[in-house]
Amino acid sequence: MRMNWLLPTAMLLPALMGGLLLVWKPRRRMTRLVMVGVTLAVTLLTVVWTAALPVLSVSLGPSSSAFPSFLLKTDEVARLFSVLTGFLWLFGGLYAFFYFKDDPLENRFFGVYLLVLGALIGLDFAGNLFTFYLFFEVVTLLSFPLVLHTGTPEARTAALKYLFYSLSGGFLALLGIAFLSLYLPSLTFTPGGVLSALSFSRRKELFEALIFVCLLGFSVKAGLFPLHNWLPTAHAAAPAPASAVLSGVLAKAGVLGILRVVYFVVGPDVLAGSWVQTVFLWLTLATIVIGSMMAYQEKILKKRLAYSTVSQLSYSLFGLFLLTPGGLEGGLFHVVVHALSKSALFFAAGVFVTVTGKATVDDLRGIGCRQPMTLIGYTLASLCLIGLPLTGGFVSKWQLATASLAAPLGGWSLAGPVVLLLSALLTAGYLLPPVVDGFFPGRDTPVFPRPAALPILSAVVLSLGILAVGLGLFPSVLTSFLSGWIGSLF
Amino acid sequence: MHGLLLTAPLLASIAGGILVYLLRGHSQRLLRVLVGAIVALTSALTALLLIVHPNRPLTIFAFTDRLVLQLRLDGLGGLFAGLVACLWPLTTLYAFRYLAKDERQNTYFAFFTMTFGVVLGIALASNMLTLYVFYELLTLATLPLVLHPMTKAAIRAGRKYLCYSLGGSAFAFIGLVFLTVYADNTGFVSGGVAFSDGVSSSLMLLIYILAFCGFGVKAALFPFHGWLPTASIAPTPTTALLHAVAVVKAGAFAIIRLTYYSFGTARLRGTWAQAAVLGLAAITILFGGVMALRQSHLKRRLAYSTVSNLSYILLGAALMSPEGLTAGLLHLVTHSLIKIGAFFCVGNIQQETGASYVFEINGFAKKLPVTFACFTVCALGLIGLPPLSGFFSKWALLRAALGEASPLAVAGAVALIVSAVLTAVYMLIVVVRAYAFPPQENGPAQNPLLRTAKAANAAMVIPVVLSAAATTAMAAFIDPLYDVLSRIAAGLL
């Protein structure tokens, strides 16, 4: 029996429950907890079940050639991203429930939180470029209230900036998508791309320009320099659970978009060696460095982590633009590693900010005495992002470095490992001070006025940190999955 | 028989309007019933005309054997007439409530009704002379609607409107004369008419540009758009009509007739004339968007948005290809619905809260939930978010523009994308302010005459909801609609 109904279910269940929460506004917290918790758990189960099944697809919409149709389809990429999304959303929901002890707007948060989950799953399951674009814009619109949550003037400015940058990125992508639709037999995602060299050779310059514009549009969401300005403010202004999923999962929508266009629509062989690839390699390397440098000099903890996201996402983008199997595998491995680590870091940051009542890194002295578990989780996640051996981050960095050296890029090949190393040093520089200061405060131990955070919050941080490191100890879990299908894209 | 069908809607509305004017001294309730009946009757007669679809022309009056006033129904005319006939009753319903306390509403409704007939005349005109006559009548019929408040600002707006329109008509007249003298057939023929030999092509192109700009005044083409934002201070039913249905779309309609049914695209494609009109359309798209950003008055913001969106239609038409025309026509339909909904929403806001400026509406979404929900739908439709109707017309326009080889067409596509960004900013700021910003300290919220949302009258809410619903539901009918439009564009209907 075809289980195609699983696809819309995975998408609509959280969306409808989110809408229900917003409209019904249940008064008792327990009701809300049950609704949210059950929805998240069931959604995760559904996507895992979907991942275990062979390819499913659902399509509806215009059948004419003038307008593209709506298509949901599971392939390996969809499985990877949807399971990652569902998994982190569950952790985030759990964390959020205990984080928002008495926030009157908690209901709105959870309603929007579930809506965004539905839209993201739709994005992950999108089977053609039009459906992807649709969900891309919908995700932007729905996640806007998450950034806006606290309602302060800074949050409003950050949210509006996020909204307009992301929508603009979407429109740039649309320009490219419309052009591609004229020259491609279909916009459906096909491993290795459907573009034949012949079909675009007549208008090659325009074609390359519009592909560039399209990829640039998606890379706005992935925080590529110089279009990254929205990310630090937005991820810092959002409440900690939202920041975690924004950095950990939502920003990956941009990476997914680029992945889809390059590997499933256009084809890596078309772009290999072109100026498009060169420019993007430049930009990703620049972003890695600039993001790390900005993080290093940033004092506010959440903003520091946000700049770190800017930098780390470009690791994945760099791997994608190498246009080799090794690069792609490294990039995707890092997507998972970063999702786990950055979520842990933001969750930890939320705990720290709540306990100290302050926002900067300097105020974290001695926090290890009050929140040891949280700080250990933070340390594990940090080591992972730095790329210490035996952590997940090391595996992905190693893959990226070797892929860069192996890629047919001439002088470029060396730039990759150099930048990665430089960034690793900077990452250590901006992530480790809270660890050192936290566990070894020096002579006078500071007093923290607020009570300790609930242990469940620390447990979330710690478990994500352990998972991130665990990926380093048992990388074959992921690498064997990835290498199984990456070869088919080339 | 066909003559009766063709003239009945025009007679009903124009004669009906005159009748209302003559009876303007009587009770307002009585005249409202009469107006409602006339508008409903006219729409019904138009529907009947479209169903029966007679093909033969009807000559109303013949000045000479070449200069005749003639009506005929073809695909393009039927599309415009149908659209107008759908939106007029909606606007009438809205206007009844909006002008409920207005003392001189009888005069207003007289000209309101007459305008309906005149626009139908434009739609059904079978040659350029008839179109031109009704075009001039449109200016005269809508002028009292703009002047209605009789304030200094209204009179100034009316004067500007009159001057611009008459100026534009003068240039359009040049095109009419040229066609009458040199064209073999003075009527509208799909694909264009044949011209007598010996007509210099550069003269023809020049005349085309002049006529394009002449009609472009009503279509708010840059730099002839100035009347539209000034006229936006008129009562909301006027601006909804002017900006969504009657006047601006009549301008676009006339340009399409000029380009595809008189001069013919085969003659115009690839010439400097096409480059000029493509350039003007692209400039207007960007200009309208940028100016809309700078307006803090809600209606003026929407007015400049109309300036920009009309040129989407003109861009499609200026591509001089069947895909371009189809895309332009699709945007004509989708934009009318979206913009009329947006104007109705703004009218509701103005009536219920007294707020006219963007900075005054902070936090008002709680007071007018339905209105702002519909405004959000219209805003997203205008931006072009799938699966709302605006996305499909934008998609079609992008494909039509990118499919052309000329760099100007690609520049037009880029202009569309930039305009989408601008639209997102100037529309969503309003939405975000209404929903997420805390209410102002000394703003209209302190107005003691403020009523709650529940008091918003159904007559002003129903048209808003219907527009938003149509914007959302159009995705289900987009295939058949596009099919009809491409058949019109190919000259088959």
PDB file of C-alpha atoms in Angstrom, chain A residues 62-68 130 133-134 137-138 141 144 148 156 160 163-164 167-168 171-172 174-175 177-179 181-183 187 203 206 210, chain B residues 330 380 383-387 391-392 394-396 398-399 402-405 410 413-414 417 420-421 424-425 428-429 432 436-438 478-479 482:
ATOM      1  CA  PRO A  62      -1.870  22.884 -12.441  1.00  0.00           C
ATOM      2  CA  SER A  63      -0.892  20.363 -15.028  1.00  0.00           C
ATOM      3  CA  SER A  64      -0.259  22.914 -17.746  1.00  0.00           C
ATOM      4  CA  SER A  65       3.210  23.798 -18.868  1.00  0.00           C
ATOM      5  CA  ALA A  66       2.657  27.436 -17.970  1.00  0.00           C
ATOM      6  CA  PHE A  67       2.569  26.897 -14.248  1.00  0.00           C
ATOM      7  CA  PRO A  68       4.584  24.440 -12.176  1.00  0.00           C
ATOM      8  CA  PHE A 130       8.610  25.721  -7.280  1.00  0.00           C
ATOM      9  CA  TYR A 133      10.389  28.300  -3.332  1.00  0.00           C
ATOM     10  CA  LEU A 134       6.848  28.329  -1.956  1.00  0.00           C
ATOM     11  CA  GLU A 137       8.981  32.143   1.493  1.00  0.00           C
ATOM     12  CA  VAL A 138       6.349  30.667   3.799  1.00  0.00           C
ATOM     13  CA  LEU A 141       6.981  34.683   6.922  1.00  0.00           C
ATOM     14  CA  PHE A 144       9.169  36.243  11.587  1.00  0.00           C
ATOM     15  CA  LEU A 148       9.783  39.282  17.060  1.00  0.00           C
ATOM     16  CA  ARG A 156      11.227  44.543  16.010  1.00  0.00           C
ATOM     17  CA  LEU A 160      11.966  43.338  10.073  1.00  0.00           C
ATOM     18  CA  LEU A 163      12.001  39.475   6.977  1.00  0.00           C
ATOM     19  CA  PHE A 164      13.132  41.776   4.203  1.00  0.00           C
ATOM     20  CA  LEU A 167      12.161  37.717   1.231  1.00  0.00           C
ATOM     21  CA  SER A 168      14.576  39.529  -1.058  1.00  0.00           C
ATOM     22  CA  PHE A 171      12.843  36.868  -4.927  1.00  0.00           C
ATOM     23  CA  LEU A 172      16.368  36.687  -6.310  1.00  0.00           C
ATOM     24  CA  LEU A 174      12.650  33.282  -8.092  1.00  0.00           C
ATOM     25  CA  LEU A 175      14.282  35.173 -10.945  1.00  0.00           C
ATOM     26  CA  ILE A 177      13.861  29.699 -11.087  1.00  0.00           C
ATOM     27  CA  ALA A 178      11.624  31.386 -13.660  1.00  0.00           C
ATOM     28  CA  PHE A 179      14.489  31.428 -16.131  1.00  0.00           C
ATOM     29  CA  SER A 181      11.742  26.807 -16.021  1.00  0.00           C
ATOM     30  CA  LEU A 182      11.945  28.097 -19.579  1.00  0.00           C
ATOM     31  CA  TYR A 183      14.898  25.930 -20.511  1.00  0.00           C
ATOM     32  CA  LEU A 187      11.762  21.694 -12.323  1.00  0.00           C
ATOM     33  CA  ARG A 203      22.548  32.030 -23.893  1.00  0.00           C
ATOM     34  CA  LEU A 206      22.757  35.078 -19.168  1.00  0.00           C
ATOM     35  CA  LEU A 210      20.892  33.987 -13.472  1.00  0.00           C
TER      36      LEU A 210
ATOM     37  CA  LEU B 330      -3.476  37.754 -16.148  1.00  0.00           C
ATOM     38  CA  LEU B 380       0.909  38.919   0.247  1.00  0.00           C
ATOM     39  CA  ILE B 383       4.005  40.721  -3.260  1.00  0.00           C
ATOM     40  CA  GLY B 384       3.408  37.550  -5.198  1.00  0.00           C
ATOM     41  CA  LEU B 385       3.543  34.830  -2.598  1.00  0.00           C
ATOM     42  CA  PRO B 386       2.416  31.482  -3.947  1.00  0.00           C
ATOM     43  CA  PRO B 387      -0.242  30.137  -4.026  1.00  0.00           C
ATOM     44  CA  PHE B 391       2.242  34.861  -7.821  1.00  0.00           C
ATOM     45  CA  PHE B 392       0.858  33.368 -11.019  1.00  0.00           C
ATOM     46  CA  LYS B 394       4.247  37.510 -11.716  1.00  0.00           C
ATOM     47  CA  TRP B 395       5.511  34.082 -12.722  1.00  0.00           C
ATOM     48  CA  ALA B 396       3.952  34.395 -16.157  1.00  0.00           C
ATOM     49  CA  LEU B 398       8.892  36.721 -15.543  1.00  0.00           C
ATOM     50  CA  ARG B 399       8.832  33.813 -17.939  1.00  0.00           C
ATOM     51  CA  LEU B 402      13.095  36.131 -19.682  1.00  0.00           C
ATOM     52  CA  GLY B 403      12.091  34.211 -22.759  1.00  0.00           C
ATOM     53  CA  GLU B 404      12.854  37.182 -24.991  1.00  0.00           C
ATOM     54  CA  ALA B 405      16.319  37.617 -26.368  1.00  0.00           C
ATOM     55  CA  VAL B 410      15.664  40.825 -19.092  1.00  0.00           C
ATOM     56  CA  ALA B 413      12.332  40.962 -15.404  1.00  0.00           C
ATOM     57  CA  VAL B 414      14.919  42.316 -12.984  1.00  0.00           C
ATOM     58  CA  ILE B 417      11.989  41.333  -8.893  1.00  0.00           C
ATOM     59  CA  ALA B 420       8.648  42.660  -5.498  1.00  0.00           C
ATOM     60  CA  VAL B 421      11.203  43.519  -2.830  1.00  0.00           C
ATOM     61  CA  ALA B 424       7.240  43.524   0.344  1.00  0.00           C
ATOM     62  CA  VAL B 425       8.691  46.412   2.308  1.00  0.00           C
ATOM     63  CA  LEU B 428       4.408  44.354   5.068  1.00  0.00           C
ATOM     64  CA  ILE B 429       5.468  47.330   7.172  1.00  0.00           C
ATOM     65  CA  VAL B 432       3.603  44.388  10.934  1.00  0.00           C
ATOM     66  CA  ALA B 436       3.076  43.803  16.289  1.00  0.00           C
ATOM     67  CA  PHE B 437       3.691  47.406  17.260  1.00  0.00           C
ATOM     68  CA  PRO B 438       2.249  48.838  20.474  1.00  0.00           C
ATOM     69  CA  ILE B 478      -5.575  29.366 -12.793  1.00  0.00           C
ATOM     70  CA  ASP B 479      -5.213  26.772 -15.525  1.00  0.00           C
ATOM     71  CA  TYR B 482      -4.619  31.098 -18.374  1.00  0.00           C
TER      72      TYR B 482
END
